[in-house]
C-alpha cells in the first residue's frame, strides 16, 4: 500500500523532470518506476488515469481535446492490463505444474528403480536418462535362485507423462509374474496379454528380454519389436546385430515370441539399448550403428558401467546436450 | 434496495447501448474514470458473449445500496444454450480468442463480486458487482 500512496507524487516528479530536461536519466527513472508499479500490481489503466489527472493539475489550460484522447488510451490499456494479469496467473500455474512434475519424476524413479546385480563372472553396466522429466524407457534386472540374471529393456512409443504412466504398469506386471522360472519368450507372451488388456490401444511398447545362465554360459533372449542390440565376439573382435523377431507388446492378444539362444564366451559382450540411442540426431542426421560401435571400441577396456557412462557423455555432446528421446544403454560383459 | 434498467442484446450495436447505460449509472454513482472503464469493459464482454453464443438476452444494470455501501451490479441473462463446463471457462487461458479479450475470468477480475449460473439447454445468468470505495 505504501507505494500506492507515494505513487502519485513520484510520478509527478518523473513527469516534471522529463518535461523540464528531456534527459535519458529522467527516462531511466521512468523505467524504474514501471518495475515498481508492476511489482505493486498497478494496472496500466491506472497509470493512464494518473497521467491525465496530473496533466490537468500541472497545466490547467491544456486543451480539452488532448484530455479526451486519454479516454481512448485508457480503454485500450484495460485489455493489456488483463492480459498481463492472466499471464501472471498462468505463470504461477506453470510453476506449480513444474514442481508437481519434479515430484512425479522422483516417485517414478523410486517406483521403477532396479538394482544392477553384482555377480561373479559377469560385469554389468546400465544408464537410463529421460529426455524430459519423466522416463518412457525402462530396464529391470532379476537374479533368481539359480543365479540366472534376467534383463529387460523396454521403450514406450511416446514420451513424457503418458509413457511414464504406462511404464509403471509394465513394472507392476513384471513384479507380479509367476515366481516359477520363466523363459524370455514366455515372459513376453505374458506381458503382451497384460498390455493388450490394460493399455490404451494407441500405446505400444517394445521390449527385449534376455536371460544369462552362468552355469552353462548360455544367453536366452526374445524381443517384442525392440531396437536390436549387439553381440560382441571377443575372439574375432566382431560385432553383430542381436536380431530377434517379434511383434510389439499390446498389438495382438495371442502373439507368440520366438526364443533365441547363444553361448557367451569370456570377453564377449551383449549391448542393449533403446531407440533413443540410435536415434541420436546430429547435424548430419541419425548416428550410424557403426558410430556407436566405434565408441564402444574406444572404451572397451573399461568396466561395463564406465563404458555406458562414457558413451552417453559422447552422444550427449554430439547432440549439443539436447536429448530428443529417452536414452537407455545396457552392457553385459563376461569376465575374461 | 435496487433500481434497475435493462438493454436487450440482439445485435452488436446493443453492446454499445449496454455500455452507455453502464457508464451513465457508474458516473451517477460517482465511480472514477478507471472504474468506469472497467465496468464498461465487463459489460462489453458479457454482452458480446450473449450476442455470440446465446443470440439474444438482456443486460441489466442495478444500483445497489447495502448498509450505506453503494455499488453497481451488472446482470447478464439469456435463454441460450448455456455453458457446459463452468469450471473450465473460468480457467485462465481457456477463452477461444486465446486471451485477446478479457473473457469471463477477465470480468471476474475487473469486478469485485462475480456469480455465474448456467444450465445446458436453458441459459446463463451472470451477476457481477463493483462497490464504490
Ligand atoms: N452466454 C453464454 N451462453 C453460452 N455459452 C457461453 C456464454 N458465455 C460464454 N459462453 C461459453 O464460454 C466460453 C468462454 O467465454 P469467454 O467470454 O470467457 O471467452 P470467449 O468468448 O471464448 O473469448 P473472448 O476472450 O474473446 O471473450 C465461450 O467460448 C462460450 O463457449
Ligand atoms: Mg467472450
Short mmCIF file of C-alpha atoms and ligand atoms in Angstrom, two decimals:
data_model
loop_
_atom_site.label_atom_id
_atom_site.label_comp_id
_atom_site.label_asym_id
_atom_site.label_seq_id
_atom_site.Cartn_x
_atom_site.Cartn_y
_atom_site.Cartn_z
CA UNK A 1 0.00 0.00 0.00
CA UNK A 2 2.92 2.27 0.78
CA UNK A 3 3.94 2.52 -2.84
CA UNK A 4 0.43 3.37 -3.96
CA UNK A 5 0.33 6.29 -1.56
CA UNK A 6 3.51 7.88 -2.84
CA UNK A 7 2.92 6.75 -6.42
CA UNK A 8 1.19 9.97 -7.40
CA UNK A 9 3.91 12.29 -6.14
CA UNK A 10 6.63 10.02 -7.54
CA UNK A 11 5.02 10.00 -10.97
CA UNK A 12 4.53 13.75 -10.83
CA UNK A 13 8.21 14.24 -10.09
CA UNK A 14 9.17 12.00 -13.03
CA UNK A 15 6.88 13.88 -15.34
CA UNK A 16 8.14 17.29 -14.25
CA UNK A 17 11.76 16.26 -14.56
CA UNK A 18 11.30 14.92 -18.01
CA UNK A 19 9.26 17.84 -19.25
CA UNK A 20 11.98 20.18 -17.97
CA UNK A 21 15.08 18.49 -19.36
CA UNK A 22 14.13 15.55 -21.59
CA UNK A 23 17.14 13.66 -20.32
CA UNK A 24 17.90 9.99 -20.61
CA UNK A 25 18.26 9.94 -16.86
CA UNK A 26 14.65 11.00 -16.39
CA UNK A 27 13.55 8.26 -18.78
CA UNK A 28 15.58 5.71 -16.86
CA UNK A 29 13.76 6.82 -13.72
CA UNK A 30 10.55 6.13 -15.64
CA UNK A 31 11.67 2.59 -16.36
CA UNK A 32 12.44 2.02 -12.71
CA UNK A 33 9.02 3.38 -11.81
CA UNK A 34 7.39 0.88 -14.12
CA UNK A 35 9.17 -2.01 -12.39
CA UNK A 36 7.89 -0.78 -9.05
CA UNK A 37 4.36 -0.25 -10.26
CA UNK A 38 4.22 -3.71 -11.87
CA UNK A 39 5.54 -5.17 -8.64
CA UNK A 40 2.70 -3.48 -6.78
CA UNK A 41 0.15 -4.67 -9.30
CA UNK A 42 -0.76 -1.22 -10.55
CA UNK A 43 -2.63 -1.72 -13.80
CA UNK A 44 -1.82 0.23 -16.98
CA UNK A 45 -5.23 1.95 -16.97
CA UNK A 46 -4.45 3.38 -13.54
CA UNK A 47 -1.24 4.91 -14.87
CA UNK A 48 -3.07 6.43 -17.82
CA UNK A 49 -5.65 7.91 -15.48
CA UNK A 50 -2.94 9.25 -13.18
CA UNK A 51 -1.18 10.80 -16.14
CA UNK A 52 -4.31 12.53 -17.25
CA UNK A 53 -5.17 13.95 -13.84
CA UNK A 54 -1.61 15.19 -13.27
CA UNK A 55 -1.69 16.89 -16.65
CA UNK A 56 -4.82 18.78 -15.61
CA UNK A 57 -3.16 19.81 -12.36
CA UNK A 58 0.10 20.91 -13.92
CA UNK A 59 -1.37 22.58 -17.00
CA UNK A 60 -4.85 23.86 -16.23
CA UNK A 61 -5.03 25.34 -19.71
CA UNK A 62 -4.45 22.02 -21.51
CA UNK A 63 -6.92 21.66 -24.40
CA UNK A 64 -10.00 19.51 -23.76
CA UNK A 65 -9.30 17.57 -26.93
CA UNK A 66 -5.95 16.35 -25.56
CA UNK A 67 -7.62 15.28 -22.33
CA UNK A 68 -10.34 13.37 -24.17
CA UNK A 69 -7.72 11.47 -26.09
CA UNK A 70 -6.67 9.83 -22.83
CA UNK A 71 -10.07 8.14 -22.53
CA UNK A 72 -9.26 6.15 -25.64
CA UNK A 73 -5.79 5.31 -24.35
CA UNK A 74 -7.30 4.18 -21.06
CA UNK A 75 -9.87 1.96 -22.77
CA UNK A 76 -7.18 0.36 -24.93
CA UNK A 77 -4.89 -0.24 -21.93
CA UNK A 78 -7.53 -2.16 -19.97
CA UNK A 79 -7.11 -5.13 -22.28
CA UNK A 80 -3.35 -5.06 -21.81
CA UNK A 81 -3.74 -4.96 -18.07
CA UNK A 82 -5.97 -8.02 -18.13
CA UNK A 83 -3.67 -9.87 -20.50
CA UNK A 84 -0.81 -9.16 -18.13
CA UNK A 85 -2.72 -10.45 -15.13
CA UNK A 86 -3.72 -13.57 -16.98
CA UNK A 87 -0.12 -14.10 -17.90
CA UNK A 88 0.91 -13.78 -14.26
CA UNK A 89 -1.66 -16.30 -13.16
CA UNK A 90 -0.64 -18.76 -15.88
CA UNK A 91 3.00 -18.33 -14.86
CA UNK A 92 2.06 -19.23 -11.36
CA UNK A 93 0.21 -22.32 -12.58
CA UNK A 94 3.17 -23.35 -14.67
CA UNK A 95 5.38 -23.08 -11.62
CA UNK A 96 3.03 -25.42 -9.77
CA UNK A 97 3.00 -27.87 -12.65
CA UNK A 98 6.75 -27.86 -12.78
CA UNK A 99 7.12 -28.75 -9.16
CA UNK A 100 4.43 -31.43 -9.47
CA UNK A 101 6.37 -32.88 -12.38
CA UNK A 102 9.54 -32.95 -10.34
CA UNK A 103 7.80 -34.83 -7.57
CA UNK A 104 6.27 -37.22 -10.09
CA UNK A 105 9.68 -37.84 -11.61
CA UNK A 106 11.06 -38.70 -8.18
CA UNK A 107 8.15 -41.01 -7.47
CA UNK A 108 8.78 -42.70 -10.80
CA UNK A 109 12.46 -43.13 -10.01
CA UNK A 110 11.61 -44.86 -6.77
CA UNK A 111 8.88 -46.93 -8.36
CA UNK A 112 10.91 -48.12 -11.32
CA UNK A 113 14.23 -48.34 -9.54
CA UNK A 114 16.17 -51.55 -10.11
CA UNK A 115 19.47 -52.66 -8.67
CA UNK A 116 22.16 -53.65 -11.08
CA UNK A 117 23.16 -57.09 -9.79
CA UNK A 118 26.75 -57.77 -8.87
CA UNK A 119 27.77 -61.33 -9.66
CA UNK A 120 30.92 -63.23 -10.27
CA UNK A 121 31.89 -63.60 -13.89
CA UNK A 122 29.53 -61.00 -15.36
CA UNK A 123 30.18 -57.26 -15.44
CA UNK A 124 27.02 -55.20 -15.89
CA UNK A 125 26.64 -51.51 -16.71
CA UNK A 126 23.39 -49.60 -17.22
CA UNK A 127 22.37 -46.00 -17.78
CA UNK A 128 18.95 -44.51 -18.43
CA UNK A 129 18.38 -40.79 -18.88
CA UNK A 130 14.99 -39.23 -19.65
CA UNK A 131 14.73 -36.55 -22.36
CA UNK A 132 12.22 -34.62 -20.28
CA UNK A 133 11.28 -35.09 -16.64
CA UNK A 134 9.73 -38.50 -16.91
CA UNK A 135 11.33 -41.54 -18.44
CA UNK A 136 9.48 -43.67 -21.01
CA UNK A 137 12.32 -46.18 -21.08
CA UNK A 138 12.64 -48.86 -18.54
CA UNK A 139 15.09 -51.55 -17.58
CA UNK A 140 14.91 -54.19 -14.97
CA UNK A 141 17.22 -56.86 -13.62
CA UNK A 142 16.27 -60.03 -11.82
CA UNK A 143 18.59 -62.55 -10.25
CA UNK A 144 16.89 -65.84 -9.48
CA UNK A 145 17.83 -68.58 -7.05
CA UNK A 146 19.85 -70.40 -9.74
CA UNK A 147 21.93 -67.25 -10.17
CA UNK A 148 20.47 -66.67 -13.61
CA UNK A 149 20.48 -62.97 -14.47
CA UNK A 150 17.50 -61.65 -16.37
CA UNK A 151 17.48 -58.28 -18.03
CA UNK A 152 14.51 -56.47 -19.53
CA UNK A 153 14.72 -53.28 -21.51
CA UNK A 154 11.56 -51.58 -22.73
CA UNK A 155 10.53 -48.46 -24.55
CA UNK A 156 7.05 -46.97 -24.82
CA UNK A 157 6.24 -45.46 -28.17
CA UNK A 158 5.69 -41.92 -26.96
CA UNK A 159 7.31 -39.67 -24.44
CA UNK A 160 6.64 -37.82 -21.23
CA UNK A 161 3.90 -38.46 -18.72
CA UNK A 162 1.69 -40.90 -20.67
CA UNK A 163 4.72 -43.04 -21.47
CA UNK A 164 5.85 -42.93 -17.86
CA UNK A 165 2.44 -43.97 -16.53
CA UNK A 166 2.43 -46.84 -18.96
CA UNK A 167 5.87 -47.97 -17.80
CA UNK A 168 4.76 -48.04 -14.20
CA UNK A 169 2.15 -50.56 -15.23
CA UNK A 170 4.71 -52.73 -17.00
CA UNK A 171 6.87 -52.69 -13.91
CA UNK A 172 3.91 -53.78 -11.84
CA UNK A 173 3.10 -56.55 -14.31
CA UNK A 174 6.67 -57.80 -14.21
CA UNK A 175 6.69 -57.85 -10.43
CA UNK A 176 3.53 -59.94 -10.48
CA UNK A 177 4.83 -62.55 -12.89
CA UNK A 178 4.59 -66.08 -11.52
CA UNK A 179 7.54 -66.97 -9.31
CA UNK A 180 8.49 -70.17 -11.09
CA UNK A 181 11.26 -69.75 -13.53
CA UNK A 182 10.06 -68.48 -16.87
CA UNK A 183 11.83 -68.19 -20.14
CA UNK A 184 12.14 -64.89 -22.06
CA UNK A 185 9.56 -65.88 -24.69
CA UNK A 186 7.05 -66.92 -22.01
CA UNK A 187 7.55 -63.66 -20.15
CA UNK A 188 6.95 -61.56 -23.26
CA UNK A 189 3.81 -63.55 -24.03
CA UNK A 190 2.58 -62.93 -20.52
CA UNK A 191 3.33 -59.21 -20.60
CA UNK A 192 1.80 -58.90 -24.04
CA UNK A 193 -1.53 -60.08 -22.64
CA UNK A 194 -1.35 -57.56 -19.80
CA UNK A 195 -0.52 -54.69 -22.12
CA UNK A 196 -3.15 -55.70 -24.64
CA UNK A 197 -5.81 -55.70 -21.93
CA UNK A 198 -4.81 -52.66 -19.93
CA UNK A 199 -3.15 -50.12 -22.10
CA UNK A 200 -4.68 -47.59 -24.43
CA UNK A 201 -4.69 -49.06 -27.96
CA UNK A 202 -2.68 -46.13 -29.24
CA UNK A 203 0.23 -47.03 -26.97
CA UNK A 204 2.75 -49.63 -27.91
CA UNK A 205 5.66 -50.99 -26.01
CA UNK A 206 8.78 -52.63 -27.33
CA UNK A 207 10.75 -54.93 -25.09
CA UNK A 208 13.85 -57.06 -25.21
CA UNK A 209 14.11 -59.76 -22.61
CA UNK A 210 17.30 -61.72 -22.03
CA UNK A 211 18.48 -64.26 -19.51
CA UNK A 212 22.03 -65.34 -18.82
CA UNK A 213 22.70 -68.68 -17.19
CA UNK A 214 26.19 -68.58 -15.64
CA UNK A 215 26.09 -72.37 -15.18
CA UNK A 216 26.02 -73.07 -18.92
CA UNK A 217 27.12 -69.64 -20.20
CA UNK A 218 24.03 -69.59 -22.37
CA UNK A 219 22.18 -66.38 -23.15
CA UNK A 220 18.48 -66.80 -23.97
CA UNK A 221 16.56 -63.92 -25.44
CA UNK A 222 13.41 -62.80 -27.18
CA UNK A 223 12.24 -59.46 -28.47
CA UNK A 224 8.93 -57.69 -28.92
CA UNK A 225 9.85 -55.32 -31.73
CA UNK A 226 12.65 -53.77 -29.74
CA UNK A 227 15.65 -51.97 -31.20
CA UNK A 228 18.16 -54.77 -31.87
CA UNK A 229 21.21 -54.84 -29.63
CA UNK A 230 24.71 -56.07 -30.42
CA UNK A 231 26.66 -59.17 -29.64
CA UNK A 232 30.40 -58.67 -29.43
CA UNK A 233 32.54 -61.67 -30.16
CA UNK A 234 35.80 -61.10 -28.27
CA UNK A 235 37.73 -63.80 -30.04
CA UNK A 236 37.01 -62.44 -33.51
CA UNK A 237 36.74 -58.83 -32.30
CA UNK A 238 33.47 -58.66 -34.23
CA UNK A 239 30.09 -57.09 -33.59
CA UNK A 240 26.86 -58.44 -34.94
CA UNK A 241 23.27 -57.36 -34.56
CA UNK A 242 21.30 -59.24 -31.98
CA UNK A 243 18.34 -59.73 -34.27
CA UNK A 244 15.19 -61.25 -32.86
CA UNK A 245 11.79 -61.15 -34.47
CA UNK A 246 8.59 -60.43 -32.61
CA UNK A 247 5.55 -58.16 -32.60
CA UNK A 248 5.34 -55.16 -30.25
CA UNK A 249 3.58 -55.69 -26.94
CA UNK A 250 -0.09 -54.84 -26.96
CA UNK A 251 -0.86 -55.33 -30.65
CA UNK A 252 -2.34 -58.81 -30.74
CA UNK A 253 -3.50 -60.84 -27.79
CA UNK A 254 -2.22 -64.22 -28.93
CA UNK A 255 1.25 -63.21 -30.11
CA UNK A 256 3.91 -65.92 -29.75
CA UNK A 257 7.52 -64.94 -29.31
CA UNK A 258 10.44 -66.87 -30.66
CA UNK A 259 13.29 -67.52 -28.29
CA UNK A 260 16.91 -67.43 -29.33
CA UNK A 261 19.94 -68.85 -27.61
CA UNK A 262 23.70 -68.36 -27.85
CA UNK A 263 26.81 -69.11 -25.90
CA UNK A 264 28.71 -66.25 -24.32
CA UNK A 265 32.47 -66.69 -24.17
CA UNK A 266 34.88 -64.85 -21.90
CA UNK A 267 35.29 -61.22 -23.01
CA UNK A 268 32.07 -61.31 -25.07
CA UNK A 269 29.53 -58.54 -24.65
CA UNK A 270 25.81 -58.07 -25.01
CA UNK A 271 24.82 -54.46 -25.75
CA UNK A 272 21.17 -53.47 -25.31
CA UNK A 273 19.65 -50.08 -25.97
CA UNK A 274 16.53 -48.07 -26.56
CA UNK A 275 15.95 -46.29 -29.85
CA UNK A 276 16.91 -43.05 -28.11
CA UNK A 277 20.49 -44.24 -28.54
CA UNK A 278 20.43 -44.95 -32.26
CA UNK A 279 18.13 -42.02 -32.93
CA UNK A 280 20.60 -39.56 -31.53
CA UNK A 281 20.27 -36.88 -34.12
CA UNK A 282 23.25 -34.79 -35.11
CA UNK A 283 23.58 -32.19 -37.81
CA UNK A 284 24.34 -34.96 -40.31
CA UNK A 285 21.26 -36.99 -39.34
CA UNK A 286 20.92 -40.04 -37.13
CA UNK A 287 24.10 -41.61 -35.89
CA UNK A 288 25.04 -44.84 -37.59
CA UNK A 289 25.20 -48.05 -35.65
CA UNK A 290 28.84 -48.12 -36.76
CA UNK A 291 29.45 -44.86 -34.89
CA UNK A 292 28.08 -46.43 -31.76
CA UNK A 293 30.34 -49.45 -32.28
CA UNK A 294 33.32 -47.11 -32.65
CA UNK A 295 32.51 -45.58 -29.28
CA UNK A 296 32.15 -48.98 -27.64
CA UNK A 297 35.52 -49.96 -29.08
CA UNK A 298 37.07 -46.76 -27.80
CA UNK A 299 36.14 -47.59 -24.21
CA UNK A 300 36.14 -51.39 -24.43
CA UNK A 301 38.84 -51.85 -21.81
CA UNK A 302 36.87 -50.02 -19.14
CA UNK A 303 34.27 -51.56 -16.87
CA UNK A 304 30.76 -52.02 -18.29
CA UNK A 305 29.40 -49.11 -16.23
CA UNK A 306 32.22 -46.83 -17.34
CA UNK A 307 31.62 -47.77 -20.96
CA UNK A 308 27.92 -46.85 -20.88
CA UNK A 309 28.61 -43.64 -18.94
CA UNK A 310 31.25 -42.55 -21.43
CA UNK A 311 29.13 -43.37 -24.45
CA UNK A 312 26.28 -41.33 -23.00
CA UNK A 313 28.61 -38.39 -22.49
CA UNK A 314 29.92 -38.64 -26.06
CA UNK A 315 26.45 -38.83 -27.59
CA UNK A 316 25.16 -36.08 -25.38
CA UNK A 317 27.96 -33.83 -26.59
CA UNK A 318 27.32 -34.85 -30.19
CA UNK A 319 23.72 -33.61 -29.80
CA UNK A 320 24.75 -30.36 -28.13
CA UNK A 321 23.30 -31.52 -24.82
CA UNK A 322 19.74 -31.72 -26.10
CA UNK A 323 18.24 -35.16 -25.73
CA UNK A 324 15.34 -35.72 -28.07
CA UNK A 325 14.39 -39.10 -26.75
CA UNK A 326 14.87 -41.10 -23.58
CA UNK A 327 18.24 -42.79 -23.60
CA UNK A 328 18.94 -46.24 -22.17
CA UNK A 329 22.06 -48.32 -22.71
CA UNK A 330 22.99 -51.59 -21.02
CA UNK A 331 26.15 -53.64 -21.39
CA UNK A 332 26.70 -57.18 -20.10
CA UNK A 333 30.32 -58.24 -20.34
CA UNK A 334 31.55 -61.70 -19.47
CA UNK A 335 34.76 -61.52 -17.50
CA UNK A 336 37.85 -62.83 -19.17
CA UNK B 1 -32.65 -1.53 -2.34
CA UNK B 2 -32.09 -1.63 -6.06
CA UNK B 3 -33.14 0.34 -9.10
CA UNK B 4 -32.90 -1.40 -12.41
CA UNK B 5 -32.73 -0.61 -16.09
CA UNK B 6 -32.07 -3.00 -18.94
CA UNK B 7 -30.90 -3.27 -22.53
CA UNK B 8 -31.91 -6.13 -24.79
CA UNK B 9 -28.97 -7.61 -26.69
CA UNK B 10 -29.73 -8.84 -30.17
CA UNK B 11 -27.13 -7.30 -32.41
CA UNK B 12 -23.68 -5.83 -31.99
CA UNK B 13 -24.97 -2.24 -31.61
CA UNK B 14 -26.82 -3.23 -28.50
CA UNK B 15 -23.46 -3.88 -26.89
CA UNK B 16 -22.73 -0.17 -27.22
CA UNK B 17 -26.12 0.72 -25.71
CA UNK B 18 -25.41 -1.56 -22.75
CA UNK B 19 -22.02 0.06 -22.25
CA UNK B 20 -23.60 3.51 -22.38
CA UNK B 21 -26.17 2.55 -19.79
CA UNK B 22 -23.47 1.13 -17.54
CA UNK B 23 -21.31 4.23 -17.91
CA UNK B 24 -24.17 6.58 -17.08
CA UNK B 25 -25.04 4.68 -13.94
CA UNK B 26 -21.39 4.39 -12.92
CA UNK B 27 -20.91 8.14 -13.33
CA UNK B 28 -24.07 8.88 -11.39
CA UNK B 29 -22.84 6.72 -8.53
CA UNK B 30 -19.54 8.56 -8.52
CA UNK B 31 -17.16 5.93 -9.89
CA UNK B 32 -13.87 7.35 -11.20
CA UNK B 33 -12.80 7.06 -14.83
CA UNK B 34 -10.71 3.92 -14.27
CA UNK B 35 -13.56 2.05 -12.61
CA UNK B 36 -15.99 3.33 -15.22
CA UNK B 37 -13.77 1.83 -17.90
CA UNK B 38 -13.52 -1.45 -16.00
CA UNK B 39 -17.27 -1.66 -15.59
CA UNK B 40 -17.94 -0.95 -19.27
CA UNK B 41 -15.32 -3.48 -20.34
CA UNK B 42 -17.04 -6.10 -18.20
CA UNK B 43 -20.40 -5.18 -19.72
CA UNK B 44 -18.93 -5.44 -23.21
CA UNK B 45 -17.61 -8.91 -22.57
CA UNK B 46 -20.87 -10.19 -21.12
CA UNK B 47 -22.96 -8.59 -23.86
CA UNK B 48 -20.65 -9.91 -26.54
CA UNK B 49 -20.96 -13.42 -25.15
CA UNK B 50 -24.77 -13.12 -25.27
CA UNK B 51 -24.62 -11.82 -28.84
CA UNK B 52 -22.18 -14.54 -29.95
CA UNK B 53 -23.32 -17.61 -28.06
CA UNK B 54 -26.92 -17.10 -26.96
CA UNK B 55 -28.14 -14.92 -29.82
CA UNK B 56 -30.43 -12.93 -27.58
CA UNK B 57 -30.53 -11.82 -23.98
CA UNK B 58 -30.53 -8.91 -21.58
CA UNK B 59 -28.04 -6.76 -19.71
CA UNK B 60 -29.50 -5.05 -16.66
CA UNK B 61 -27.68 -2.52 -14.52
CA UNK B 62 -28.69 -2.28 -10.88
CA UNK B 63 -27.75 0.40 -8.38
CA UNK B 64 -27.11 -1.27 -5.07
CA UNK B 65 -27.16 0.18 -1.64
CA UNK B 66 -26.01 -2.20 1.02
CA UNK B 67 -25.83 -0.65 4.50
CA UNK B 68 -24.60 2.66 3.17
CA UNK B 69 -22.23 0.99 0.68
CA UNK B 70 -23.09 1.94 -2.89
CA UNK B 71 -22.43 -0.41 -5.78
CA UNK B 72 -23.23 -1.24 -9.35
CA UNK B 73 -24.37 -4.66 -10.43
CA UNK B 74 -24.34 -5.99 -13.97
CA UNK B 75 -26.88 -8.72 -14.53
CA UNK B 76 -26.50 -10.62 -17.80
CA UNK B 77 -29.26 -13.09 -18.60
CA UNK B 78 -30.09 -15.23 -21.59
CA UNK B 79 -32.00 -18.37 -22.50
CA UNK B 80 -29.30 -19.63 -24.82
CA UNK B 81 -27.53 -22.98 -24.91
CA UNK B 82 -25.84 -22.49 -21.53
CA UNK B 83 -22.30 -23.36 -20.56
CA UNK B 84 -21.39 -26.98 -20.20
CA UNK B 85 -18.33 -26.83 -18.01
CA UNK B 86 -18.31 -23.63 -15.97
CA UNK B 87 -15.14 -24.54 -14.13
CA UNK B 88 -13.33 -24.81 -17.43
CA UNK B 89 -14.48 -21.46 -18.84
CA UNK B 90 -13.45 -19.77 -15.59
CA UNK B 91 -9.90 -21.05 -16.04
CA UNK B 92 -7.29 -18.69 -17.36
CA UNK B 93 -6.14 -19.49 -20.84
CA UNK B 94 -9.35 -21.19 -21.92
CA UNK B 95 -11.14 -18.46 -23.92
CA UNK B 96 -11.45 -19.23 -27.63
CA UNK B 97 -9.80 -15.98 -28.61
CA UNK B 98 -6.64 -17.16 -26.89
CA UNK B 99 -6.52 -14.34 -24.35
CA UNK B 100 -7.25 -11.43 -26.70
CA UNK B 101 -10.46 -10.50 -24.95
CA UNK B 102 -10.98 -10.29 -21.22
CA UNK B 103 -13.29 -13.31 -21.28
CA UNK B 104 -15.17 -14.44 -18.20
CA UNK B 105 -12.06 -14.68 -15.98
CA UNK B 106 -11.35 -11.06 -17.01
CA UNK B 107 -14.84 -9.96 -15.99
CA UNK B 108 -14.26 -11.58 -12.63
CA UNK B 109 -11.01 -9.65 -12.23
CA UNK B 110 -12.50 -6.34 -13.29
CA UNK B 111 -15.36 -6.55 -10.80
CA UNK B 112 -15.46 -7.19 -7.04
CA UNK B 113 -18.06 -9.97 -6.91
CA UNK B 114 -18.90 -12.48 -9.59
CA UNK B 115 -21.66 -15.10 -9.73
CA UNK B 116 -22.45 -17.40 -12.58
CA UNK B 117 -25.27 -19.86 -13.04
CA UNK B 118 -25.75 -21.80 -16.20
CA UNK B 119 -27.59 -24.86 -17.28
CA UNK B 120 -27.11 -26.60 -20.59
CA UNK B 121 -30.13 -26.00 -22.74
CA UNK B 122 -31.76 -23.39 -20.57
CA UNK B 123 -29.47 -20.41 -20.39
CA UNK B 124 -26.94 -18.41 -18.44
CA UNK B 125 -27.21 -15.86 -15.63
CA UNK B 126 -24.22 -13.81 -14.59
CA UNK B 127 -24.15 -11.20 -11.83
CA UNK B 128 -21.10 -9.06 -11.32
CA UNK B 129 -20.83 -6.24 -8.80
CA UNK B 130 -18.44 -3.37 -8.27
CA UNK B 131 -18.50 -1.49 -4.97
CA UNK B 132 -17.77 2.17 -4.65
CA UNK B 133 -14.76 2.74 -2.45
N1 LIG C 1 -23.93 -16.51 -22.51
C1 LIG C 1 -23.34 -17.64 -22.93
N2 LIG C 1 -24.07 -18.65 -23.42
C2 LIG C 1 -23.48 -19.78 -23.85
N3 LIG C 1 -22.16 -20.01 -23.82
C3 LIG C 1 -21.37 -19.03 -23.34
C4 LIG C 1 -21.90 -17.81 -22.86
N4 LIG C 1 -20.88 -17.04 -22.43
C5 LIG C 1 -19.77 -17.76 -22.62
N5 LIG C 1 -20.03 -18.96 -23.18
C6 LIG C 1 -19.09 -20.03 -23.49
O1 LIG C 1 -17.96 -19.87 -22.65
C7 LIG C 1 -16.77 -19.76 -23.42
C8 LIG C 1 -15.82 -18.80 -22.75
O2 LIG C 1 -16.29 -17.46 -22.81
P1 LIG C 1 -15.28 -16.26 -22.63
O3 LIG C 1 -16.02 -14.98 -22.78
O4 LIG C 1 -14.52 -16.47 -21.37
O5 LIG C 1 -14.23 -16.45 -23.80
P2 LIG C 1 -14.53 -16.35 -25.38
O6 LIG C 1 -15.82 -15.63 -25.62
O7 LIG C 1 -14.39 -17.72 -25.92
O8 LIG C 1 -13.31 -15.48 -25.91
P3 LIG C 1 -13.05 -13.94 -25.60
O9 LIG C 1 -11.74 -13.92 -24.86
O10 LIG C 1 -12.99 -13.30 -26.92
O11 LIG C 1 -14.20 -13.44 -24.77
C9 LIG C 1 -17.23 -19.33 -24.80
O12 LIG C 1 -16.35 -19.77 -25.80
C10 LIG C 1 -18.60 -19.97 -24.92
O13 LIG C 1 -18.45 -21.30 -25.36
MG1 LIG C 2 -16.26 -13.77 -24.63
#
